[in-house]
Coordinates of C-alpha atoms in Angstrom, one line a residue:
M21 CA -35.6 44.9 10.9
A22 CA -35.0 46.7 7.7
V23 CA -34.6 49.9 5.5
S24 CA -37.8 51.5 5.7
P25 CA -41.2 52.2 8.5
T26 CA -42.3 48.1 8.6
H27 CA -40.0 47.2 10.5
Q28 CA -39.3 43.7 12.3
L29 CA -37.3 41.5 15.1
G30 CA -36.5 38.4 14.2
L31 CA -36.6 35.7 12.4
P32 CA -39.2 32.6 11.8
L33 CA -39.6 28.9 12.9
F34 CA -41.0 26.6 11.9
P35 CA -41.5 24.6 14.6
G36 CA -39.5 21.0 14.9
P37 CA -41.0 17.3 13.8
K38 CA -42.7 16.2 17.0
Y39 CA -45.2 19.4 17.4
P40 CA -48.1 18.7 17.6
F41 CA -50.0 20.5 14.3
P42 CA -53.2 20.1 14.3
R43 CA -54.8 20.9 10.9
T44 CA -57.8 24.2 11.1
T45 CA -59.9 25.1 8.2
R46 CA -57.4 28.1 7.3
Y47 CA -53.8 27.9 6.6
S48 CA -52.6 29.1 10.3
S49 CA -51.1 25.8 10.6
L50 CA -48.5 24.1 10.6
V51 CA -47.5 20.2 9.5
P52 CA -43.9 20.6 9.2
R53 CA -42.9 18.6 5.6
C54 CA -45.2 16.6 4.0
S55 CA -46.6 13.5 4.1
S56 CA -46.0 12.9 0.3
N57 CA -44.6 14.1 -3.4
A58 CA -48.3 15.7 -4.4
P59 CA -48.7 19.7 -4.2
T60 CA -51.1 21.4 -2.8
S61 CA -53.1 24.4 -4.3
I62 CA -53.9 27.2 -2.0
S63 CA -56.9 29.6 -2.2
V64 CA -58.5 31.6 0.7
K65 CA -60.1 28.3 0.8
P66 CA -58.4 25.3 2.8
P67 CA -55.7 23.8 0.6
T68 CA -56.7 20.8 -2.0
K69 CA -53.9 18.3 -3.2
T70 CA -54.0 18.6 -6.5
F71 CA -51.4 20.9 -8.3
P72 CA -52.9 24.4 -9.4
G73 CA -52.9 23.7 -13.7
K74 CA -51.1 23.5 -16.3
P75 CA -47.2 22.4 -15.3
E76 CA -45.8 25.9 -16.4
A77 CA -45.5 29.8 -16.1
D78 CA -44.8 33.4 -17.7
V79 CA -42.5 33.1 -14.5
V80 CA -42.0 30.7 -11.8
V81 CA -40.5 31.4 -8.7
I82 CA -39.5 29.5 -5.3
G83 CA -40.6 30.3 -2.1
S84 CA -43.1 32.3 -0.8
G85 CA -41.5 35.2 1.9
I86 CA -42.6 37.4 2.3
G87 CA -39.7 37.8 -1.2
G88 CA -41.1 36.0 -3.4
L89 CA -44.3 36.8 -2.8
C90 CA -44.2 40.6 -3.2
C91 CA -42.1 39.2 -6.7
A92 CA -45.1 37.3 -7.3
G93 CA -48.0 39.3 -6.4
L94 CA -46.4 42.5 -8.2
L95 CA -45.8 40.3 -11.1
A96 CA -49.9 38.7 -11.5
R97 CA -50.7 42.4 -11.0
Y98 CA -48.8 43.0 -14.3
N99 CA -51.1 40.9 -16.2
Q100 CA -47.9 37.3 -16.2
D101 CA -48.7 33.9 -15.3
V102 CA -47.1 33.2 -12.1
L103 CA -46.4 30.7 -9.7
V104 CA -44.5 30.7 -6.3
L105 CA -44.0 27.0 -5.2
E106 CA -43.6 26.6 -1.8
S107 CA -41.9 23.4 -0.2
H108 CA -44.2 24.0 3.3
D109 CA -46.9 23.2 3.7
L110 CA -47.9 27.1 5.1
P111 CA -46.9 30.1 3.0
G112 CA -45.0 32.8 4.5
G113 CA -41.3 31.3 5.0
A114 CA -39.8 33.7 7.5
A115 CA -43.4 35.1 8.5
H116 CA -45.5 32.5 8.4
S117 CA -47.8 31.9 11.9
F118 CA -48.8 28.6 13.6
E119 CA -51.7 26.9 15.8
I120 CA -51.6 24.4 18.5
K121 CA -54.3 24.7 21.9
G122 CA -56.0 27.4 20.4
Y123 CA -52.3 29.0 20.5
K124 CA -52.4 30.8 17.0
F125 CA -47.9 31.9 16.9
D126 CA -45.4 34.4 15.1
S127 CA -43.1 32.3 13.5
G128 CA -41.0 35.1 13.7
P129 CA -41.4 39.0 12.3
S130 CA -43.2 40.5 15.7
L131 CA -42.3 44.3 15.8
F132 CA -44.0 46.5 12.5
S133 CA -44.8 50.0 11.9
G134 CA -46.2 51.9 8.8
F135 CA -48.6 49.7 6.9
Q136 CA -51.1 52.5 6.7
S137 CA -48.6 55.0 5.0
R138 CA -49.9 55.3 1.5
G139 CA -47.9 57.5 -0.8
P140 CA -43.8 58.2 -2.7
Q141 CA -42.8 57.9 1.3
A142 CA -44.2 55.2 1.9
N143 CA -42.9 51.5 2.5
P144 CA -42.0 48.8 -0.1
L145 CA -44.2 46.4 1.7
A146 CA -47.2 49.1 2.5
Q147 CA -46.9 50.1 -1.4
V148 CA -46.9 46.6 -2.6
L149 CA -50.3 45.9 -0.7
D150 CA -51.4 49.1 -2.0
A151 CA -50.4 47.9 -5.2
L152 CA -52.6 44.1 -4.7
G153 CA -55.3 46.2 -3.1
E154 CA -55.4 44.9 -0.4
S155 CA -54.6 46.4 3.1
I156 CA -54.1 44.8 7.0
P157 CA -56.4 46.3 10.3
C158 CA -53.2 46.5 12.9
A159 CA -53.4 48.4 16.6
K160 CA -51.3 50.8 17.6
Y161 CA -48.7 51.5 20.5
D162 CA -45.9 53.7 20.9
S163 CA -43.5 52.1 23.6
W164 CA -41.5 48.8 24.9
M165 CA -40.4 47.3 27.8
V166 CA -35.9 47.9 28.3
Y167 CA -34.8 46.0 30.3
I168 CA -30.8 47.6 30.2
P169 CA -28.1 47.5 33.4
E170 CA -29.1 50.7 33.4
G171 CA -32.6 49.9 34.8
E172 CA -35.9 48.6 33.4
F173 CA -37.4 50.8 31.7
L174 CA -40.9 51.9 29.4
S175 CA -39.6 52.7 25.9
R176 CA -41.4 55.4 23.5
I177 CA -41.1 56.5 20.0
G178 CA -41.2 59.5 19.4
P179 CA -39.1 63.8 18.7
T180 CA -38.8 63.9 23.3
E181 CA -40.1 61.2 25.0
F182 CA -36.9 59.1 24.8
Y183 CA -35.6 62.6 26.2
K184 CA -36.5 61.7 29.6
D185 CA -35.7 58.5 30.1
L186 CA -31.8 59.3 28.9
E187 CA -31.9 61.6 31.8
Q188 CA -32.9 59.3 35.1
Y189 CA -31.2 56.5 33.5
A190 CA -28.1 57.8 31.7
S191 CA -26.6 61.6 32.0
Q192 CA -27.9 65.4 30.5
N193 CA -24.3 64.7 29.1
A194 CA -26.4 61.7 27.0
V195 CA -28.8 63.6 26.5
R196 CA -26.8 66.5 25.0
E197 CA -25.2 64.1 22.4
W198 CA -28.3 62.1 21.6
K199 CA -30.2 66.1 20.7
K200 CA -27.6 67.0 18.6
L201 CA -27.5 63.1 16.6
L202 CA -31.2 63.6 15.1
D203 CA -30.0 66.7 14.8
A204 CA -27.7 66.4 12.8
I205 CA -29.6 63.1 10.5
L206 CA -32.9 64.3 10.1
P207 CA -32.4 66.6 7.6
L208 CA -30.9 64.2 6.1
S209 CA -34.2 62.0 6.7
A210 CA -36.2 63.7 3.1
A211 CA -33.0 62.4 0.7
A212 CA -32.7 59.4 2.2
M213 CA -36.7 58.8 1.2
A214 CA -37.0 60.5 -1.2
L215 CA -37.0 57.4 -4.0
P216 CA -40.0 55.1 -3.5
P217 CA -38.3 51.4 -3.3
L218 CA -41.0 50.6 -5.6
S219 CA -39.8 52.8 -9.1
I220 CA -36.0 50.4 -9.5
R221 CA -35.7 48.7 -11.6
G222 CA -32.8 46.4 -12.7
D223 CA -31.8 47.8 -15.8
L224 CA -31.5 51.1 -17.6
G225 CA -35.4 51.5 -17.5
V226 CA -34.4 53.1 -13.5
L227 CA -33.5 56.4 -15.5
S228 CA -37.2 56.6 -16.8
T229 CA -39.5 55.1 -13.3
A230 CA -36.8 56.2 -10.3
A231 CA -34.4 58.2 -12.0
T232 CA -36.0 61.2 -14.3
R233 CA -39.6 60.8 -11.4
Y234 CA -38.7 62.1 -8.8
A235 CA -35.6 63.7 -10.2
P236 CA -37.3 67.9 -8.6
S237 CA -38.6 65.6 -6.0
L238 CA -34.2 64.8 -4.8
L239 CA -34.1 67.9 -5.4
K240 CA -35.9 69.8 -2.9
S241 CA -35.2 67.1 -1.1
F242 CA -31.2 68.5 -1.0
M243 CA -31.2 72.3 -1.0
G244 CA -34.3 71.6 1.2
M245 CA -30.6 70.3 3.8
G246 CA -28.9 73.2 2.9
L247 CA -25.2 73.4 1.9
Q248 CA -23.5 70.9 4.9
G249 CA -26.3 68.6 4.9
A250 CA -25.3 67.8 0.9
F251 CA -22.1 67.8 1.3
A252 CA -23.2 65.1 4.4
A253 CA -25.2 62.9 1.5
P254 CA -22.5 61.0 -0.1
K255 CA -22.5 59.4 4.1
L256 CA -25.9 57.6 3.4
L257 CA -23.9 55.0 1.6
R258 CA -21.7 54.9 4.6
P259 CA -21.3 52.9 7.9
F260 CA -23.7 54.8 10.5
S261 CA -20.9 54.8 13.4
E262 CA -19.0 57.4 10.6
I263 CA -22.4 60.3 11.4
M264 CA -21.6 59.6 15.1
D265 CA -17.9 59.3 14.7
S266 CA -17.6 62.5 12.8
L267 CA -20.1 64.4 15.7
E268 CA -18.1 63.5 18.4
L269 CA -20.2 61.1 20.2
K270 CA -19.1 59.3 22.9
D271 CA -21.3 59.2 25.7
P272 CA -21.8 55.1 26.2
F273 CA -25.0 54.8 26.6
I274 CA -25.9 56.2 23.4
R275 CA -23.0 54.3 21.1
N276 CA -24.2 51.3 23.0
W277 CA -28.4 51.8 22.4
V278 CA -27.5 53.5 18.4
D279 CA -25.8 50.1 18.4
L280 CA -28.9 47.6 19.6
L281 CA -31.1 49.7 17.3
A282 CA -28.4 48.8 14.4
F283 CA -28.6 44.7 15.5
L284 CA -31.5 44.6 15.8
L285 CA -32.7 46.6 12.2
A286 CA -30.0 44.6 10.4
G287 CA -28.2 42.0 12.8
V288 CA -24.9 44.2 12.5
K289 CA -24.1 47.1 14.8
S290 CA -23.7 50.3 14.1
N291 CA -20.3 50.0 12.8
G292 CA -21.5 47.7 10.5
I293 CA -25.2 49.2 8.8
L294 CA -25.5 51.7 5.9
S295 CA -25.9 55.1 7.1
A296 CA -29.1 55.4 5.5
E297 CA -31.3 52.9 6.8
M298 CA -31.0 53.9 10.1
I299 CA -31.7 57.5 9.1
Y300 CA -35.0 55.7 7.6
M301 CA -36.0 54.4 10.7
F302 CA -34.9 57.3 12.9
A303 CA -37.4 59.6 10.2
E304 CA -40.0 57.1 11.4
W305 CA -39.9 56.3 15.1
Y306 CA -38.9 60.1 15.8
K307 CA -40.7 62.1 14.5
P308 CA -44.5 63.7 15.8
G309 CA -47.6 61.4 15.6
C310 CA -45.5 58.2 15.1
T311 CA -46.6 55.4 16.4
L312 CA -45.7 51.0 15.9
E313 CA -48.8 48.7 14.5
Y314 CA -49.1 44.7 15.4
P315 CA -51.5 43.2 12.8
L316 CA -54.4 42.3 14.2
N317 CA -54.1 38.0 13.7
G318 CA -50.4 37.9 13.9
S319 CA -48.5 38.3 10.9
G320 CA -49.3 34.8 9.6
A321 CA -52.1 38.1 8.5
V322 CA -49.5 40.1 6.1
I323 CA -49.3 36.4 4.4
D324 CA -52.9 36.4 4.0
A325 CA -52.8 39.7 2.6
L326 CA -50.1 38.7 0.1
V327 CA -52.0 35.9 -0.7
R328 CA -54.9 37.6 -1.7
G329 CA -53.6 40.1 -4.0
L330 CA -51.5 36.8 -5.8
Q331 CA -55.2 35.3 -6.4
K332 CA -57.0 38.0 -7.5
F333 CA -54.9 39.0 -10.3
G334 CA -55.4 35.4 -11.3
G335 CA -51.0 34.0 -10.0
R336 CA -50.6 30.4 -8.6
I337 CA -49.3 28.9 -5.4
S338 CA -48.4 25.4 -4.8
L339 CA -47.6 24.1 -1.5
G340 CA -45.4 21.3 -0.6
S341 CA -43.5 22.2 -3.7
H342 CA -40.1 20.9 -2.7
V343 CA -37.5 22.1 -5.8
E344 CA -34.6 20.1 -5.4
K345 CA -33.0 21.8 -8.9
I346 CA -33.0 24.3 -11.5
I347 CA -33.5 23.8 -14.4
V348 CA -31.2 25.1 -17.0
E349 CA -30.6 24.6 -20.7
N350 CA -28.8 26.7 -23.1
G351 CA -27.9 28.3 -21.1
K352 CA -31.0 29.2 -19.7
A353 CA -33.0 28.9 -16.8
T354 CA -35.9 27.7 -18.7
G355 CA -38.1 25.5 -15.6
V356 CA -37.9 23.8 -11.8
K357 CA -37.6 20.4 -11.4
L358 CA -39.3 19.4 -8.2
K359 CA -38.5 16.6 -5.7
G360 CA -41.2 14.0 -7.0
G361 CA -39.6 14.4 -10.5
Q362 CA -41.9 17.0 -12.5
F363 CA -41.4 19.7 -14.3
I364 CA -41.8 22.8 -14.3
R365 CA -41.4 25.4 -16.9
A366 CA -40.4 28.9 -16.8
K367 CA -41.4 30.6 -20.1
K368 CA -39.8 34.1 -19.1
A369 CA -37.3 33.3 -16.0
V370 CA -37.2 31.4 -12.6
V371 CA -36.6 33.3 -9.3
S372 CA -35.8 32.1 -6.3
N373 CA -36.4 33.6 -2.4
A374 CA -34.0 31.4 -1.0
S375 CA -30.6 32.1 0.5
M376 CA -28.2 32.9 -1.1
W377 CA -26.2 29.7 -0.5
D378 CA -29.9 27.9 -1.0
T379 CA -29.9 28.5 -4.5
L380 CA -26.2 27.9 -4.9
N381 CA -27.3 24.1 -3.8
L382 CA -30.0 23.8 -6.9
L383 CA -27.5 24.6 -9.4
P384 CA -25.8 22.6 -12.3
K385 CA -22.0 23.6 -11.5
D386 CA -21.4 22.8 -14.2
Q387 CA -23.2 26.3 -15.6
L388 CA -21.6 28.7 -12.9
P389 CA -18.5 30.4 -13.6
M390 CA -16.2 30.0 -9.8
S391 CA -16.6 33.8 -9.5
Y392 CA -20.1 33.4 -7.9
V393 CA -19.4 30.3 -6.5
D394 CA -16.9 31.7 -4.5
R395 CA -18.4 34.6 -3.9
V396 CA -21.4 32.8 -2.6
K397 CA -19.6 30.5 -0.5
M398 CA -17.0 33.4 1.2
T399 CA -19.7 35.7 2.2
P400 CA -20.0 36.1 6.1
Q401 CA -23.2 34.5 7.5
C402 CA -25.0 35.8 11.0
E403 CA -25.3 33.1 13.6
S404 CA -28.5 31.9 14.1
F405 CA -31.6 31.5 16.7
M406 CA -33.0 30.3 19.5
H407 CA -36.6 30.3 19.9
L408 CA -39.3 29.6 22.7
H409 CA -43.4 29.9 22.2
L410 CA -45.6 30.1 24.8
G411 CA -48.8 29.2 26.0
F412 CA -49.7 30.6 28.8
D413 CA -52.9 31.5 32.0
A414 CA -53.1 35.1 32.1
E415 CA -53.9 35.4 35.2
C416 CA -51.9 36.5 37.9
L417 CA -49.7 38.5 35.5
R418 CA -50.5 42.7 35.5
E419 CA -53.0 44.5 33.2
D420 CA -50.6 46.8 31.6
L421 CA -48.3 44.2 30.1
G422 CA -46.8 45.7 27.1
I423 CA -46.4 44.2 24.1
H424 CA -42.5 44.1 23.8
H425 CA -39.7 43.8 26.3
I426 CA -36.4 43.7 25.4
V427 CA -33.8 42.4 27.6
V428 CA -29.9 42.4 27.5
D429 CA -28.1 41.6 30.0
E430 CA -24.3 43.8 29.7
W431 CA -23.4 46.3 26.8
E432 CA -19.8 45.5 27.5
R433 CA -20.4 41.9 25.8
G434 CA -21.5 43.7 22.6
V435 CA -25.2 43.0 21.6
D436 CA -24.1 40.7 18.8
A437 CA -22.7 38.0 21.4
D438 CA -23.9 35.1 22.0
Q439 CA -27.3 34.5 24.8
N440 CA -26.8 38.2 26.0
V441 CA -29.7 39.8 24.7
V442 CA -33.5 38.1 24.5
L443 CA -36.7 39.4 22.7
I444 CA -40.1 38.8 23.8
S445 CA -43.7 39.2 21.8
V446 CA -46.5 39.0 23.4
P447 CA -49.0 39.9 20.6
S448 CA -52.1 38.4 21.7
V449 CA -52.1 42.0 24.7
L450 CA -52.9 44.0 21.0
S451 CA -54.8 40.4 19.5
P452 CA -56.5 38.7 22.5
N453 CA -58.2 36.0 19.5
L454 CA -54.2 34.3 18.9
A455 CA -54.9 32.9 22.4
P456 CA -57.9 31.4 23.4
P457 CA -60.6 33.5 26.7
G458 CA -58.1 34.3 29.2
K459 CA -54.9 33.2 27.8
H460 CA -51.6 34.7 26.6
V461 CA -49.2 34.0 23.7
L462 CA -46.0 34.1 23.6
H463 CA -42.5 34.1 21.0
A464 CA -39.0 35.4 22.9
Y465 CA -35.5 34.8 20.8
T466 CA -32.8 35.8 21.4
P467 CA -31.9 38.3 17.1
G468 CA -29.7 35.8 15.6
T469 CA -26.6 35.5 18.2
E470 CA -26.9 31.5 18.2
P471 CA -23.9 29.7 17.1
F472 CA -24.3 27.4 14.6
E473 CA -21.3 25.0 15.2
L474 CA -22.9 24.2 19.0
W475 CA -25.0 22.6 17.2
E476 CA -23.5 21.0 14.2
G477 CA -23.6 17.0 13.7
L478 CA -25.6 16.7 16.6
D479 CA -28.6 14.2 16.4
R480 CA -32.0 15.0 17.5
R481 CA -33.7 12.4 19.5
S482 CA -30.3 11.8 21.3
A483 CA -30.2 13.2 24.5
E484 CA -26.9 15.8 24.7
Y485 CA -29.2 17.7 21.9
K486 CA -31.7 17.6 24.2
N487 CA -30.0 18.7 26.9
L488 CA -28.5 21.6 25.3
K489 CA -32.2 22.8 24.2
A490 CA -32.7 23.1 28.0
E491 CA -29.1 25.1 28.5
R492 CA -29.3 26.8 26.0
S493 CA -32.9 28.2 26.0
E494 CA -32.8 28.7 29.9
V495 CA -31.8 32.7 28.9
M496 CA -34.8 33.2 27.4
W497 CA -36.7 31.1 30.2
R498 CA -35.6 33.5 32.6
A499 CA -35.7 36.9 31.1
V500 CA -39.4 35.8 30.3
E501 CA -39.9 35.7 33.4
R502 CA -37.8 39.0 34.4
A503 CA -40.7 40.3 31.8
L504 CA -43.9 38.5 33.1
G505 CA -43.0 39.0 36.9
S506 CA -44.4 36.7 39.7
G507 CA -47.7 35.9 38.7
F508 CA -45.8 33.6 36.2
N509 CA -45.0 29.8 36.6
R510 CA -43.2 28.4 33.8
D511 CA -44.5 25.0 34.8
K512 CA -47.7 25.6 34.1
C513 CA -47.8 26.7 30.6
E514 CA -50.0 25.0 28.4
V515 CA -47.5 25.4 25.6
K516 CA -44.0 25.1 25.8
L517 CA -41.5 25.7 22.2
V518 CA -37.8 24.8 22.2
G519 CA -37.1 26.0 18.6
T520 CA -33.0 25.9 18.1
P521 CA -30.1 26.5 14.9
L522 CA -31.5 22.7 13.1
T523 CA -34.3 23.8 14.1
H524 CA -34.0 26.2 11.0
Q525 CA -32.0 24.5 8.9
R526 CA -34.4 21.7 8.6
F527 CA -37.6 23.2 8.8
L528 CA -36.7 27.0 7.0
R529 CA -34.2 24.9 4.6
R530 CA -31.5 27.6 5.4
N531 CA -27.8 27.3 5.3
R532 CA -26.4 27.2 8.5
G533 CA -29.9 27.9 10.2
T534 CA -28.6 31.6 9.5
Y535 CA -30.6 34.5 9.5
G536 CA -28.8 35.3 6.3
P537 CA -25.6 37.4 4.9
A538 CA -22.8 39.7 7.5
I539 CA -22.2 42.0 5.2
Q540 CA -20.9 45.3 6.6
A541 CA -21.4 48.6 5.2
G542 CA -18.3 50.1 3.5
Q543 CA -17.2 45.9 3.0
G544 CA -19.2 45.2 0.8
S545 CA -22.4 44.9 -0.3
F546 CA -25.3 42.9 -0.7
P547 CA -25.5 41.7 -4.5
G548 CA -28.4 42.0 -7.2
H549 CA -31.3 40.2 -8.3
P550 CA -29.5 38.8 -11.8
T551 CA -27.7 35.8 -11.7
P552 CA -24.5 35.0 -13.9
I553 CA -27.5 32.3 -15.3
P554 CA -29.9 34.0 -17.5
Q555 CA -33.3 34.5 -16.5
L556 CA -32.6 33.2 -13.8
Y557 CA -33.0 36.2 -10.6
C558 CA -33.1 36.5 -6.7
C559 CA -35.1 38.6 -3.9
G560 CA -34.9 37.7 -0.6
D561 CA -32.8 38.7 2.7
S562 CA -28.7 37.6 0.4
T563 CA -29.8 40.5 -2.4
F564 CA -30.2 44.4 -1.7
P565 CA -30.8 46.5 0.3
G566 CA -31.1 43.6 2.2
I567 CA -32.7 41.8 5.2
G568 CA -35.7 42.3 7.2
V569 CA -39.6 42.8 6.3
P570 CA -39.4 46.5 4.0
A571 CA -35.8 45.3 2.2
V572 CA -37.4 41.8 1.4
A573 CA -40.6 43.1 0.3
A574 CA -38.4 45.8 -1.8
S575 CA -36.7 43.2 -3.1
G576 CA -39.2 41.1 -4.8
A577 CA -40.2 44.9 -6.1
I578 CA -37.4 45.7 -8.0
V579 CA -37.6 41.8 -9.9
A580 CA -40.8 42.6 -10.1
N581 CA -40.4 45.7 -11.9
S582 CA -37.5 44.6 -13.9
L583 CA -39.2 41.9 -15.8
V584 CA -41.7 43.8 -17.6
S585 CA -41.3 47.0 -19.4
V586 CA -40.4 50.0 -18.6
S587 CA -44.6 51.7 -19.3
Q588 CA -45.8 49.0 -17.8
H589 CA -44.3 49.9 -14.3
S590 CA -44.9 53.6 -15.1
Q591 CA -48.1 52.2 -15.4
L592 CA -48.4 50.7 -12.0
L593 CA -46.7 54.0 -9.9
D594 CA -49.3 56.1 -11.4
A595 CA -52.4 53.8 -10.4
I596 CA -50.8 53.4 -7.0
G597 CA -50.2 57.0 -6.7
I598 CA -46.3 57.8 -6.2

């Protein structure tokens, strides 16, 4: 998850090499590696084995994650010739979905809201989809199951529902502190949401597209906060724990619960997350009439919509096109070299949607300032993931089974401790077409807490690796059995897939299988989008605003906006009514 109303829980999985991935007539199955170096073009029709047009474009985008697709789609909307190069046989990166034996699995993001929102306060992904003329049908719901040391309960979003849970499972003091927290931060939400992410660009043109354009709404939001709120506004860029400390919130349940929300949102606890991110989330989850949304047809429907929008405006995407090097000529990024040796020229810019560490490995070291190399290498990383994908019969399960379940073993260890928190999604509860009739599809994972060091150097074919997979996946099996009840039998699952940090490293091409940069608010900031190499930009979870679906969508939009004129940018804002 990340700033804005569209949140995510978890990261993607490109399943391991022994998983059977049958081809289908749409790009919802996955063949982990290409059988040849020949690129595959993609459209809403089945991919073909030909490169899509001439080997050049105004802008070449490396990677088809949500950030890359948002960037490319908007560039196409701006009438730029844009080409997306994706190493794998499917687009989507962190948000792709795949199919096995009729079960359609989400690989990562599963907890969303805000797809239907429009206007200045809509989330970045919704604004990009609006600009591309695309929408995503969703099922709406308002709760998830929570299994914590204090008990088990159905947690509902909204302004008052959570008070009932606090009364039963915490204390009256927790109720008072929760109310104190909401009373203090909800007035700040107007300031946190006053500037539409799609209005931001990476040059001085931002004074026109953002500062001047939205000055009245910003001023109004600050005036509405009153004197106390205005003085508190600078705290938006400080760790959220500082707001809690200033309010003297000490109840253990409240502190633990907020740490959990922060960790699910950005991979850090409340002492490491920006207050603006948390306040944005609180405003969306604890306001009257709020709901969560799950895309019908799974998270892959988000990717389908972005690809349709890209192609609608003439953009191209080439699958099976592994970028081996970013080419730098006369000090500027001028294109990329594919694994097969083909050179693709970028006339205006190259945009990398890879992580900062993986982007660094694509660049000639003699062209980079050592300060940049050192900064990338010294940036701390979040840990990786364990994943469990299951397909099974729904016959013996309770009919009121919910889509989401959060299991916390011990508060004392911290929500960021390995093997301590498990997240479970059963999306077929809301979208039955994701599984065969009478079946369910399930994705469980440990959220960015699996140490890569445990797996580093292991041979994936060895008995040691297989034994470690069984050992480290057991915590997920136990959580699933707790959430699904006695009607579930692991031995009767028709599909069982276990993913490890090595799976992430190999198939997501993520350095050390990482979730992303572990940058603590108040101690550092996410890098901007330009690089020391002219005409080379970056977007995605290694750049501002950070980790999560909304954040990477915003980063892609910022880069696209920065590559066109202020006039074009302003015209787009006018066209979508923000």
